[in-house]
Coordinates of C-alpha atoms in Angstrom, one line a residue:
Chain R
M1 CA 86.9 3.9 -63.6
P2 CA 83.9 5.8 -63.8
G3 CA 80.7 6.2 -61.5
A4 CA 77.8 4.8 -60.9
I5 CA 76.5 7.2 -63.1
Y6 CA 78.2 8.9 -65.1
A7 CA 77.5 11.1 -68.6
E8 CA 79.6 12.7 -70.9
G9 CA 78.3 15.2 -73.5
L10 CA 75.3 14.9 -73.4
V11 CA 73.0 17.3 -75.7
K12 CA 69.3 17.2 -76.4
T13 CA 67.4 20.1 -78.2
F14 CA 63.8 20.5 -79.1
G15 CA 63.5 22.8 -81.6
H16 CA 65.6 25.8 -80.8
V17 CA 65.8 25.5 -77.2
R18 CA 69.2 23.4 -76.1
A19 CA 67.6 21.8 -73.1
L20 CA 70.8 19.5 -72.5
D21 CA 74.2 21.4 -73.9
G22 CA 77.2 19.2 -73.1
V23 CA 76.4 18.0 -69.8
D24 CA 78.7 16.0 -68.2
L25 CA 78.4 14.3 -64.7
D26 CA 80.1 11.6 -62.5
V27 CA 78.5 10.3 -59.4
P28 CA 81.0 7.9 -57.4
E29 CA 79.0 4.6 -56.5
G30 CA 77.5 5.2 -52.9
T31 CA 76.8 8.8 -52.9
V32 CA 74.3 12.1 -53.6
L33 CA 74.7 14.0 -56.3
G34 CA 72.2 16.9 -56.3
L35 CA 71.3 18.7 -59.3
L36 CA 70.4 22.1 -58.7
G37 CA 68.7 24.7 -61.0
P38 CA 65.7 26.4 -62.2
N39 CA 62.9 25.3 -64.2
G40 CA 63.8 24.6 -67.8
A41 CA 67.4 24.5 -66.7
G42 CA 67.5 20.9 -68.0
K43 CA 67.7 18.8 -64.8
T44 CA 64.3 16.8 -65.9
T45 CA 65.8 16.3 -69.1
A46 CA 68.8 15.0 -68.0
V47 CA 67.1 12.3 -65.4
R48 CA 65.1 11.5 -68.8
V49 CA 68.3 10.7 -70.5
L50 CA 70.2 8.9 -68.1
T51 CA 66.6 6.5 -67.2
T52 CA 66.2 5.4 -70.7
L53 CA 63.1 7.7 -71.3
L54 CA 64.4 10.3 -74.0
Q55 CA 67.7 9.5 -76.5
P56 CA 69.9 12.2 -76.3
D57 CA 71.2 13.7 -79.6
S58 CA 74.7 12.8 -78.5
G59 CA 76.6 12.2 -75.9
K60 CA 77.3 9.2 -73.6
A61 CA 75.6 7.7 -70.9
F62 CA 76.6 5.2 -68.4
V63 CA 74.6 4.2 -65.5
A64 CA 75.4 1.0 -63.3
G65 CA 78.6 0.5 -65.9
I66 CA 76.1 -0.2 -68.2
D67 CA 75.7 1.8 -71.5
V68 CA 72.2 3.9 -71.6
L69 CA 72.1 3.7 -75.1
K70 CA 73.1 0.5 -75.9
H71 CA 71.6 -1.0 -73.4
P72 CA 68.4 0.6 -72.3
D73 CA 66.8 -2.8 -71.1
E74 CA 69.5 -4.2 -68.9
V75 CA 69.9 0.0 -67.3
R76 CA 66.0 -0.3 -66.5
R77 CA 67.0 -3.6 -64.3
S78 CA 69.3 -2.0 -61.9
I79 CA 67.4 1.4 -61.7
G80 CA 64.2 3.1 -59.6
L81 CA 62.9 6.4 -60.2
S82 CA 60.4 8.6 -58.2
G83 CA 59.2 12.2 -58.5
Q84 CA 57.3 14.6 -60.4
F85 CA 57.0 12.4 -63.6
A86 CA 56.6 8.9 -62.4
A87 CA 53.7 8.3 -60.8
V88 CA 51.2 5.6 -59.6
D89 CA 47.9 4.9 -60.7
E90 CA 45.1 6.4 -58.5
Y91 CA 42.6 4.2 -59.0
L92 CA 44.7 1.0 -58.1
T93 CA 45.3 0.4 -54.2
G94 CA 48.8 1.0 -53.1
R95 CA 49.0 -2.4 -52.7
E96 CA 47.8 -3.3 -56.3
N97 CA 50.4 -0.2 -57.7
L98 CA 53.3 -2.1 -56.1
Q99 CA 52.6 -5.8 -57.3
M100 CA 52.1 -4.3 -60.5
V101 CA 55.7 -2.6 -60.7
G102 CA 57.3 -5.8 -58.6
R103 CA 55.5 -7.9 -61.6
L104 CA 56.6 -5.9 -64.5
Y105 CA 60.1 -6.4 -62.7
Q106 CA 59.7 -9.3 -63.7
M107 CA 59.2 -11.0 -60.6
N108 CA 56.4 -14.0 -60.1
A109 CA 53.4 -12.8 -58.0
K110 CA 54.2 -14.3 -54.8
R111 CA 57.4 -12.5 -54.7
A112 CA 55.7 -9.4 -56.3
K113 CA 52.6 -9.6 -52.9
A114 CA 55.7 -10.5 -50.4
R115 CA 57.5 -7.3 -51.5
A116 CA 54.4 -5.0 -51.7
G117 CA 53.7 -5.8 -48.1
E118 CA 57.1 -5.0 -46.9
L119 CA 57.4 -2.0 -48.5
L120 CA 54.2 -0.9 -47.8
D121 CA 55.1 -1.6 -43.7
R122 CA 58.4 0.1 -44.4
F123 CA 56.8 3.4 -45.6
N124 CA 53.8 3.4 -43.3
L125 CA 50.8 2.7 -45.4
A126 CA 50.0 -0.5 -44.2
D127 CA 46.6 1.2 -43.0
A128 CA 45.9 2.7 -46.5
A129 CA 47.2 -0.5 -48.4
D130 CA 43.8 -1.7 -49.7
R131 CA 42.2 1.8 -50.4
P132 CA 42.5 3.8 -54.0
A133 CA 45.5 5.8 -54.1
K134 CA 43.2 8.6 -55.4
T135 CA 42.3 8.9 -51.5
Y136 CA 45.6 9.3 -50.1
S137 CA 47.4 12.8 -49.0
G138 CA 50.2 14.5 -51.1
G139 CA 52.7 12.8 -48.5
M140 CA 51.6 9.8 -48.8
R141 CA 51.4 9.3 -52.6
R142 CA 54.7 10.6 -52.6
R143 CA 55.8 7.5 -50.2
L144 CA 53.9 5.3 -52.5
D145 CA 55.3 6.5 -55.5
L146 CA 59.3 6.2 -53.7
A147 CA 58.4 3.1 -52.6
A148 CA 57.3 1.7 -56.4
A149 CA 60.5 3.3 -56.9
L150 CA 62.1 0.7 -54.6
V151 CA 60.6 -2.5 -55.7
V152 CA 64.2 -3.9 -56.5
S153 CA 66.1 -1.9 -54.1
P154 CA 67.7 -0.6 -57.5
P155 CA 71.7 0.1 -57.0
V156 CA 71.0 3.7 -58.5
M157 CA 68.1 5.7 -58.2
F158 CA 66.8 8.8 -59.3
M159 CA 64.3 11.4 -57.8
D160 CA 63.2 14.6 -60.0
E161 CA 62.3 16.8 -57.4
P162 CA 61.1 14.4 -54.6
T163 CA 59.9 16.6 -51.9
T164 CA 57.7 19.3 -54.2
G165 CA 55.0 20.4 -52.9
L166 CA 55.3 18.7 -49.6
D167 CA 54.8 20.1 -46.5
P168 CA 57.6 20.7 -44.4
R169 CA 56.7 17.8 -42.0
N170 CA 56.3 15.8 -45.0
R171 CA 59.5 16.8 -46.2
Q172 CA 61.5 15.9 -44.1
A173 CA 59.8 12.3 -43.4
L174 CA 61.3 12.1 -47.0
W175 CA 64.5 13.3 -46.3
E176 CA 65.2 10.6 -43.4
V177 CA 63.9 8.0 -46.0
I178 CA 66.1 9.2 -48.4
Q179 CA 69.2 9.3 -45.9
E180 CA 68.4 5.6 -44.9
L181 CA 68.7 4.1 -48.1
V182 CA 71.8 6.2 -49.3
A183 CA 73.5 4.7 -45.8
G184 CA 72.4 1.1 -47.0
G185 CA 74.8 1.9 -50.3
T186 CA 72.2 3.3 -52.9
T187 CA 73.7 5.8 -55.6
L188 CA 71.2 8.6 -56.0
L189 CA 70.7 11.5 -58.4
L190 CA 68.5 13.9 -57.4
T191 CA 67.3 17.4 -58.7
T192 CA 66.1 20.0 -56.8
Q193 CA 64.9 23.7 -56.7
Y194 CA 65.6 24.0 -53.3
L195 CA 69.0 24.5 -52.2
E196 CA 68.3 24.1 -48.9
E197 CA 67.6 20.3 -50.0
A198 CA 70.8 19.9 -51.9
D199 CA 72.8 21.0 -48.8
H200 CA 70.8 19.0 -46.6
L201 CA 71.3 15.9 -48.6
A202 CA 73.7 15.8 -51.7
H203 CA 77.3 15.0 -51.3
D204 CA 78.2 16.8 -54.6
I205 CA 76.4 19.6 -56.6
C206 CA 75.9 20.5 -60.0
V207 CA 74.1 23.8 -60.7
V208 CA 72.4 23.9 -64.0
D209 CA 71.2 26.7 -65.8
H210 CA 70.3 27.0 -69.7
G211 CA 71.6 23.1 -70.1
K212 CA 74.6 24.0 -69.3
V213 CA 76.6 22.8 -65.6
I214 CA 78.1 25.9 -64.6
A215 CA 79.3 25.1 -61.3
R216 CA 80.2 21.8 -59.5
G217 CA 81.7 20.8 -56.0
T218 CA 80.7 20.2 -52.3
S219 CA 77.8 22.5 -50.7
D220 CA 81.2 24.3 -48.9
Q221 CA 83.2 24.5 -51.8
L222 CA 80.3 26.3 -53.8
K223 CA 79.8 28.2 -50.9
A224 CA 83.9 29.1 -50.6
Q225 CA 83.8 29.9 -54.2
T226 CA 81.2 32.6 -53.8
G227 CA 83.1 34.4 -51.2
G228 CA 82.8 33.6 -47.2
E229 CA 81.1 35.2 -44.6
R230 CA 79.9 38.7 -44.2
V231 CA 78.4 41.2 -41.2
E232 CA 75.1 42.1 -41.0
V233 CA 74.1 45.0 -39.2
V234 CA 70.5 46.7 -38.7
V235 CA 70.9 49.8 -37.0
H236 CA 68.0 51.5 -35.3
E237 CA 67.9 54.9 -37.1
P238 CA 68.5 55.8 -40.9
E239 CA 71.3 58.9 -39.8
M240 CA 73.1 55.7 -38.2
I241 CA 74.2 54.5 -41.9
P242 CA 76.2 56.8 -42.6
P243 CA 79.1 56.1 -39.3
A244 CA 78.0 52.7 -39.3
R245 CA 79.2 52.1 -42.9
D246 CA 82.7 53.7 -42.1
V247 CA 82.8 51.2 -39.2
L248 CA 82.2 48.4 -41.7
A249 CA 84.5 50.0 -43.7
R250 CA 87.3 48.9 -41.8
Y251 CA 86.8 45.6 -41.8
G252 CA 86.0 45.0 -44.9
L253 CA 87.6 42.5 -47.3
A254 CA 89.6 44.6 -50.2
G255 CA 89.4 43.5 -53.0
I256 CA 87.2 41.6 -53.5
G257 CA 84.9 43.4 -55.6
H258 CA 82.2 42.9 -53.3
G259 CA 84.7 44.0 -50.7
E260 CA 83.0 47.1 -49.7
V261 CA 79.9 47.8 -47.5
S262 CA 76.1 47.4 -49.5
V263 CA 73.4 49.3 -47.9
E264 CA 69.8 48.7 -48.1
D265 CA 68.4 51.8 -46.7
H266 CA 64.7 51.2 -46.3
T267 CA 65.9 48.2 -44.2
R268 CA 68.8 50.2 -42.8
K269 CA 70.5 46.6 -43.2
L270 CA 74.2 47.0 -44.3
T271 CA 76.4 44.1 -45.6
V272 CA 80.4 43.7 -46.0
P273 CA 82.4 40.7 -46.6
V274 CA 84.6 39.9 -43.5
A275 CA 87.1 37.6 -42.5
G276 CA 87.5 36.6 -39.0
G277 CA 85.0 34.8 -37.6
A278 CA 82.9 35.7 -34.0
K279 CA 85.8 37.1 -32.6
L280 CA 85.6 40.0 -35.3
L281 CA 82.0 40.6 -34.7
A282 CA 82.7 41.6 -31.1
E283 CA 85.4 44.0 -32.2
V284 CA 82.2 45.0 -34.7
I285 CA 79.8 45.9 -32.0
R286 CA 82.4 47.5 -29.8
D287 CA 83.5 49.9 -32.6
L288 CA 80.0 50.8 -33.5
D289 CA 78.7 51.2 -29.4
T290 CA 82.0 53.6 -29.4
V291 CA 80.3 55.7 -32.2
G292 CA 77.4 56.2 -30.9
V293 CA 75.9 53.8 -33.5
E294 CA 72.7 51.9 -32.0
I295 CA 72.0 48.3 -33.4
D296 CA 68.7 46.1 -33.8
D297 CA 70.2 43.6 -35.4
I298 CA 73.7 42.1 -35.9
G299 CA 75.1 38.8 -37.2
L300 CA 77.8 36.9 -38.7
R301 CA 76.1 35.5 -42.0
R302 CA 77.5 32.6 -43.8
P303 CA 77.2 32.3 -47.7
T304 CA 73.9 30.3 -48.4
L305 CA 73.3 28.3 -51.1
D306 CA 71.0 30.9 -52.1
D307 CA 74.0 33.6 -52.7
V308 CA 75.8 30.9 -54.4
F309 CA 73.1 30.4 -57.1
I310 CA 72.8 34.1 -57.3
S311 CA 76.0 34.9 -57.7
L312 CA 76.1 31.8 -60.5
T313 CA 73.4 32.5 -62.7
G314 CA 72.3 36.2 -61.9
H315 CA 68.7 34.8 -60.4
A316 CA 67.4 33.3 -57.3
A317 CA 66.0 30.3 -57.7
E318 CA 62.6 30.9 -56.7
L319 CA 62.2 33.3 -59.4
A320 CA 63.1 30.9 -62.2
D321 CA 59.3 30.6 -63.4
E322 CA 60.3 33.6 -65.2
E323 CA 62.8 31.8 -67.1
N324 CA 60.5 31.4 -69.9
G325 CA 58.3 34.5 -68.5
G326 CA 58.1 36.4 -71.8
P327 CA 60.2 39.8 -72.7
G328 CA 61.1 41.6 -69.2
A329 CA 62.8 38.0 -67.9
D330 CA 66.2 38.6 -69.9
A331 CA 66.0 42.5 -68.4
R332 CA 65.0 41.7 -64.8
R333 CA 67.7 39.1 -64.6
K334 CA 70.5 41.5 -66.0
S335 CA 69.3 43.5 -63.4
R336 CA 69.4 41.2 -60.4
K337 CA 72.7 40.1 -61.6
E338 CA 74.3 43.2 -61.4
A339 CA 72.7 43.8 -58.3
A340 CA 74.3 40.8 -56.9
K341 CA 77.4 42.1 -57.8
Chain M
M1 CA 64.4 -2.3 -41.7
T2 CA 67.4 -2.9 -42.3
A3 CA 70.1 -2.7 -45.4
A4 CA 70.4 -6.7 -45.7
T5 CA 66.5 -7.9 -45.6
D6 CA 66.2 -5.3 -47.9
A7 CA 67.9 -6.2 -50.8
V8 CA 66.1 -7.1 -53.3
A9 CA 67.9 -8.1 -57.0
P10 CA 65.5 -7.7 -59.8
P11 CA 64.9 -11.5 -61.0
K12 CA 66.1 -12.3 -64.8
A13 CA 64.3 -10.9 -67.7
R14 CA 62.7 -13.8 -69.5
G15 CA 62.7 -11.9 -72.2
G16 CA 60.5 -13.5 -75.9
I17 CA 57.0 -14.2 -76.1
A18 CA 56.5 -15.3 -72.8
Q19 CA 57.7 -11.9 -70.7
S20 CA 55.7 -10.3 -73.0
V21 CA 52.2 -12.2 -72.8
S22 CA 53.0 -11.9 -68.8
D23 CA 53.8 -8.1 -68.8
S24 CA 50.6 -7.8 -71.2
L25 CA 47.9 -9.3 -68.9
V26 CA 49.4 -7.5 -65.8
V27 CA 48.9 -4.4 -67.6
A28 CA 45.4 -5.4 -69.0
K29 CA 44.8 -6.9 -65.1
R30 CA 45.3 -3.2 -64.0
N31 CA 43.0 -1.5 -66.6
L32 CA 40.2 -3.9 -65.7
I33 CA 41.0 -3.0 -62.1
R34 CA 40.3 0.7 -63.1
M35 CA 37.0 -0.3 -64.8
T36 CA 35.6 -1.8 -62.0
R37 CA 37.0 1.5 -60.0
I38 CA 35.2 3.7 -62.3
P39 CA 31.9 2.1 -63.1
E40 CA 30.3 5.1 -64.4
M41 CA 32.5 4.3 -67.5
V42 CA 31.8 1.5 -68.4
I43 CA 27.6 2.4 -67.8
F44 CA 28.1 5.4 -70.3
G45 CA 29.7 2.5 -72.7
L46 CA 26.4 0.6 -72.7
I47 CA 24.3 3.4 -72.7
Q48 CA 25.4 4.8 -75.9
P49 CA 24.8 1.9 -78.0
I50 CA 21.3 1.1 -76.8
M51 CA 20.1 4.3 -77.6
F52 CA 21.3 4.2 -81.2
V53 CA 19.3 1.2 -81.3
V54 CA 16.4 2.6 -80.1
L55 CA 17.0 5.7 -82.1
F56 CA 17.7 4.4 -85.1
S57 CA 14.8 1.6 -84.9
Y58 CA 12.0 3.8 -84.3
V59 CA 12.8 7.2 -85.9
F60 CA 14.5 5.9 -89.0
G61 CA 12.9 2.2 -88.8
G62 CA 9.4 2.9 -91.4
S63 CA 11.4 5.2 -94.2
M64 CA 13.9 2.8 -94.6
N65 CA 13.5 0.8 -97.6
I66 CA 16.0 -2.4 -97.3
G67 CA 15.8 -4.9 -100.1
G68 CA 12.6 -3.7 -101.6
S69 CA 10.2 -3.6 -97.9
T70 CA 10.2 -0.7 -96.0
S71 CA 8.8 -2.4 -92.5
P72 CA 10.0 -1.4 -89.8
G73 CA 10.8 -4.6 -88.0
V74 CA 13.1 -5.5 -91.2
Y75 CA 15.0 -2.3 -90.9
R76 CA 15.2 -3.3 -87.0
E77 CA 17.1 -6.3 -88.4
F78 CA 19.2 -4.8 -91.0
L79 CA 20.2 -2.0 -88.6
M80 CA 21.4 -4.4 -85.7
A81 CA 24.8 -5.6 -87.8
G82 CA 25.8 -2.0 -88.1
I83 CA 25.0 -1.2 -84.5
F84 CA 27.0 -3.9 -83.6
A85 CA 30.1 -2.8 -85.5
Q86 CA 29.6 0.7 -84.5
T87 CA 29.6 0.1 -81.4
V88 CA 33.0 -1.9 -81.1
T89 CA 34.9 0.7 -83.1
F90 CA 33.9 3.0 -80.8
A91 CA 36.6 1.0 -78.4
T92 CA 38.8 3.3 -79.9
A93 CA 38.1 6.3 -78.1
G94 CA 38.8 5.0 -75.2
A95 CA 41.8 3.2 -75.7
G96 CA 42.8 6.7 -76.9
A97 CA 41.9 8.7 -73.8
G98 CA 43.3 5.7 -71.4
I99 CA 46.6 6.0 -73.1
A100 CA 46.4 9.9 -73.0
D101 CA 45.6 10.0 -69.4
D102 CA 48.6 7.9 -68.9
M103 CA 50.7 9.8 -70.5
H104 CA 49.5 13.0 -68.7
K105 CA 49.4 11.7 -65.3
G106 CA 53.3 9.8 -65.9
L107 CA 52.1 6.4 -65.7
I108 CA 54.0 5.9 -69.2
D109 CA 56.9 6.9 -68.2
R110 CA 56.9 4.4 -64.9
F111 CA 56.1 1.8 -67.1
R112 CA 58.7 2.8 -69.9
S113 CA 61.3 3.3 -66.9
L114 CA 60.6 -0.7 -65.9
P115 CA 62.2 -3.4 -67.4
M116 CA 58.9 -5.2 -69.3
A117 CA 58.7 -5.6 -72.7
R118 CA 58.0 -3.0 -74.9
G119 CA 54.1 -3.6 -76.3
A120 CA 53.2 -4.7 -73.7
V121 CA 51.5 -1.4 -71.9
L122 CA 49.3 -1.4 -75.0
T123 CA 48.4 -4.6 -75.4
G124 CA 47.5 -4.5 -72.0
R125 CA 45.1 -1.7 -72.9
T126 CA 43.9 -2.8 -76.0
L127 CA 42.7 -6.5 -74.4
A128 CA 41.5 -4.9 -71.5
D129 CA 39.3 -2.6 -74.0
L130 CA 38.6 -5.8 -75.6
V131 CA 36.9 -7.2 -72.7
Q132 CA 35.1 -4.4 -72.4
T133 CA 34.0 -4.2 -76.0
A134 CA 33.0 -8.2 -75.0
L135 CA 30.5 -7.0 -72.5
T136 CA 28.8 -3.8 -74.2
V137 CA 27.9 -6.3 -76.9
V138 CA 26.8 -9.3 -75.1
V139 CA 24.5 -6.6 -73.4
L140 CA 23.6 -4.9 -76.6
A141 CA 22.7 -8.5 -78.1
I142 CA 20.2 -8.9 -75.5
V143 CA 18.8 -5.1 -76.1
A144 CA 18.5 -6.1 -79.9
L145 CA 16.2 -9.6 -79.1
L146 CA 13.9 -7.8 -77.3
V147 CA 13.6 -5.1 -80.0
G148 CA 12.8 -8.1 -82.8
W149 CA 16.5 -8.8 -83.9
R150 CA 16.9 -12.3 -84.4
I151 CA 19.7 -15.3 -85.6
H152 CA 18.7 -17.0 -88.8
E153 CA 21.4 -19.2 -89.4
G154 CA 22.3 -21.1 -86.4
V155 CA 24.6 -20.3 -82.8
P156 CA 27.8 -21.2 -84.7
K157 CA 27.7 -18.5 -87.2
A158 CA 26.4 -16.6 -85.2
L159 CA 29.5 -16.5 -82.5
G160 CA 31.7 -16.3 -85.8
A161 CA 30.4 -12.6 -86.5
F162 CA 30.8 -12.0 -82.9
A163 CA 34.6 -12.7 -82.9
L164 CA 34.4 -11.1 -86.3
L165 CA 33.2 -7.9 -84.3
L166 CA 35.6 -8.6 -81.7
L167 CA 38.2 -8.5 -84.1
L168 CA 37.5 -5.6 -85.7
G169 CA 37.3 -3.7 -82.1
Y170 CA 40.7 -4.8 -81.2
A171 CA 42.2 -3.3 -84.5
F172 CA 40.3 -0.4 -84.2
S173 CA 41.7 -0.1 -80.9
W174 CA 45.2 0.0 -81.9
I175 CA 44.3 3.0 -83.9
G176 CA 43.0 4.8 -81.1
A177 CA 46.1 4.0 -79.0
L178 CA 48.1 5.8 -81.8
I179 CA 46.1 8.7 -81.1
G180 CA 45.8 8.7 -77.4
L181 CA 50.0 8.7 -77.8
S182 CA 49.9 11.8 -80.1
V183 CA 47.7 13.8 -78.8
R184 CA 48.9 16.3 -75.7
T185 CA 45.5 15.9 -73.6
P186 CA 43.3 13.2 -72.6
E187 CA 40.1 15.6 -73.6
A188 CA 41.8 15.6 -77.2
A189 CA 42.5 12.1 -77.2
T190 CA 38.6 11.7 -76.5
S191 CA 37.6 13.7 -79.5
G192 CA 40.3 13.0 -82.0
G193 CA 39.5 9.2 -81.1
L194 CA 36.0 9.9 -82.0
I195 CA 35.7 12.3 -84.7
W196 CA 36.8 10.5 -87.6
L197 CA 34.9 8.0 -86.8
F198 CA 31.4 9.3 -87.7
P199 CA 32.6 9.5 -91.6
V200 CA 33.8 6.3 -91.1
T201 CA 30.7 4.5 -90.0
F202 CA 28.3 6.6 -91.7
I203 CA 29.9 6.1 -94.9
S204 CA 29.1 2.9 -95.0
N205 CA 26.3 -0.1 -95.3
A206 CA 25.5 0.1 -91.5
F207 CA 22.7 2.4 -91.7
V208 CA 21.8 2.3 -94.9
D209 CA 21.6 0.4 -98.2
S210 CA 25.3 1.2 -99.6
S211 CA 24.2 0.0 -103.2
Q212 CA 21.5 3.1 -103.3
M213 CA 24.5 5.5 -102.7
T214 CA 26.1 7.7 -105.9
P215 CA 28.6 5.7 -107.5
W216 CA 31.7 7.4 -105.8
L217 CA 30.5 7.4 -102.3
R218 CA 29.4 3.9 -102.9
H219 CA 32.5 2.7 -104.0
I220 CA 34.4 3.9 -100.9
A221 CA 31.4 2.7 -98.8
E222 CA 32.0 -1.0 -100.5
W223 CA 35.6 -0.4 -100.0
N224 CA 34.9 0.4 -96.5
P225 CA 37.2 -2.1 -94.0
F226 CA 34.3 -1.4 -91.7
S227 CA 31.6 -1.9 -94.1
A228 CA 33.2 -5.4 -94.6
T229 CA 32.6 -6.6 -91.3
V230 CA 29.1 -5.4 -91.5
Q231 CA 28.2 -7.4 -94.3
A232 CA 29.8 -10.4 -93.2
C233 CA 27.2 -10.0 -90.1
R234 CA 24.5 -9.8 -91.9
V235 CA 25.2 -12.5 -93.8
L236 CA 26.2 -14.4 -90.9
F237 CA 23.5 -13.9 -88.9
G238 CA 20.9 -14.1 -92.0
N239 CA 19.9 -11.0 -91.3
P240 CA 18.1 -9.1 -94.4
G241 CA 19.6 -6.1 -96.5
V242 CA 23.0 -7.9 -97.6
S243 CA 24.7 -5.8 -100.2
P244 CA 24.2 -7.5 -103.9
S245 CA 27.3 -5.4 -104.9
D246 CA 29.9 -7.1 -107.2
A247 CA 32.8 -5.5 -105.2
W248 CA 34.8 -8.2 -104.0
P249 CA 34.5 -7.7 -100.0
M250 CA 31.3 -7.4 -100.4
Q251 CA 31.1 -11.0 -102.3
H252 CA 33.8 -12.3 -99.6
P253 CA 32.7 -9.8 -96.6
V254 CA 34.2 -12.6 -94.2
W255 CA 38.0 -13.0 -95.6
A256 CA 37.4 -9.3 -96.3
S257 CA 36.6 -8.4 -92.8
I258 CA 39.5 -10.8 -91.7
I259 CA 42.2 -9.3 -93.8
W260 CA 41.2 -5.8 -92.9
S261 CA 41.2 -6.3 -89.7
V262 CA 44.6 -8.3 -89.6
L263 CA 45.9 -5.4 -91.9
I264 CA 44.9 -2.8 -89.5
I265 CA 46.3 -4.2 -86.5
A266 CA 49.8 -5.2 -88.2
V267 CA 50.0 -1.5 -89.5
F268 CA 48.7 0.3 -86.4
R269 CA 50.8 -1.8 -83.7
T270 CA 53.6 -1.3 -85.3
L271 CA 53.1 2.5 -85.4
A272 CA 52.1 2.8 -81.6
V273 CA 55.0 1.0 -80.6
R274 CA 57.8 3.0 -82.6
K275 CA 55.7 6.0 -81.2
Y276 CA 55.6 4.6 -77.4
R277 CA 58.9 4.1 -77.4
S278 CA 60.0 7.6 -77.6
A279 CA 56.9 9.3 -75.8
T280 CA 57.5 12.1 -74.1
A281 CA 54.4 13.4 -71.9

């Protein structure tokens, strides 16, 4: 039985650009799928197709068990949409916005009014309820937007980059709301450029690039795929790099391709993939001390999703704006890919 | 709040005409609330036609020959039907800019993800514009009375003329809706929504007697949907300068006005709703 969100072979082209190039998704009920990728990867296009806003060129999509292409109206009754492109009316007050959305979900006026009141309380907007949304801060606006998506407690939610542009405190607050929702049984598809966000919120992650899912799995699985832990050492003097390298090479995992010690001369940082955890770290420190290497910093680093991202796509997530950035972008990406090896 | 009290299932869709009407009214209400929050837009909408009345009647007034008379008073009475008609067609630009702005801000996406009637966002917008247009026409009529315009055929016929004007304005706002959905920015919708109105309103009988134009231009003017409404208003108001042309729309201006407006609505509503359904910001 397919999940609450299911897609098979979605293709959508805009001119020469294949925004979606055969995307398959399957999100079990009550779980969160993080769609992770740079700008232009196809995340938003995928959300637009699944929320009935865009017709795919080919492929199948089901949301809450309903065929998105055949019964878009029924799908709309079962979904909530929030994020970078589903907005609120800035000239209407928070209350008027929510009432309007309630009415358009076919609630009667009384019910829409009551529901708006509940949501304003829940999202901490009661004090600002009767002010035009124009006067709201970024965080308040996002909360109102999310409230608008929740007017009917839809079983399936889509959030397109819900925290883009929010300050850390507001991001944290929004994360809590999202976690509450999921605890209540909502199925959620979340797109994000922030690896930390996917790591924090999503059960499963799909990494998307150039319209294709290039990796999927839990955060831990993806990290394991990239390689295990590594030891990072910052030595005190540049002359200490060669002896330190000799010591670390003894601990380096051979045969993984990145088994060798990598060195950043200007930061005096050496990195080596290892297996053995904290115990091994103690041994490394002892050995370095024996050969007289003075260290400024040493640590056992587990791979972050950033590492995953770089190794999968050959470019870091935050550099994604270069995606369409002129002739140099490809070359830069290539060199970065090589550097990551 | 617990999950249990939070469970709000969407009510059954009512479907059909009842839902279309109700959804359209919800959207119309939203647009009317917006107008009260941006009063300067309504005020500019009022100033423009008033300016036209004053400029045309005092600048052109003395040099126009209407039905053999060059009296400024006669021209002022002749002019008003044209200004009324031109004013209602400016609703086009409002509808276009409003819809383009909604697209730009992502509101159209919000609406399109809701289980609402298909044409309701556009119908709501055009209805709200109709309310604003009606308000503008009332103010304009008062100004017109002040500068000497009169109705000579009784109130019922005058009300009929106003109904034709509003129908024309409503029809043109669907053209605006289509423009708004077709351009990339609200700014483009404003200028794109206005620019074509100048030839449409000037190659007509609105400001000059079209029977004095060169033949090819005269034919365009007489078959211009806009001219039919202007002619119908002159007839129904009993104002001077009714074109004696043999062209069918000039002979049967009331019918021509209704037919043109209904035709415009039928064509442009269909196109606009289709465009809306595939709209992408």
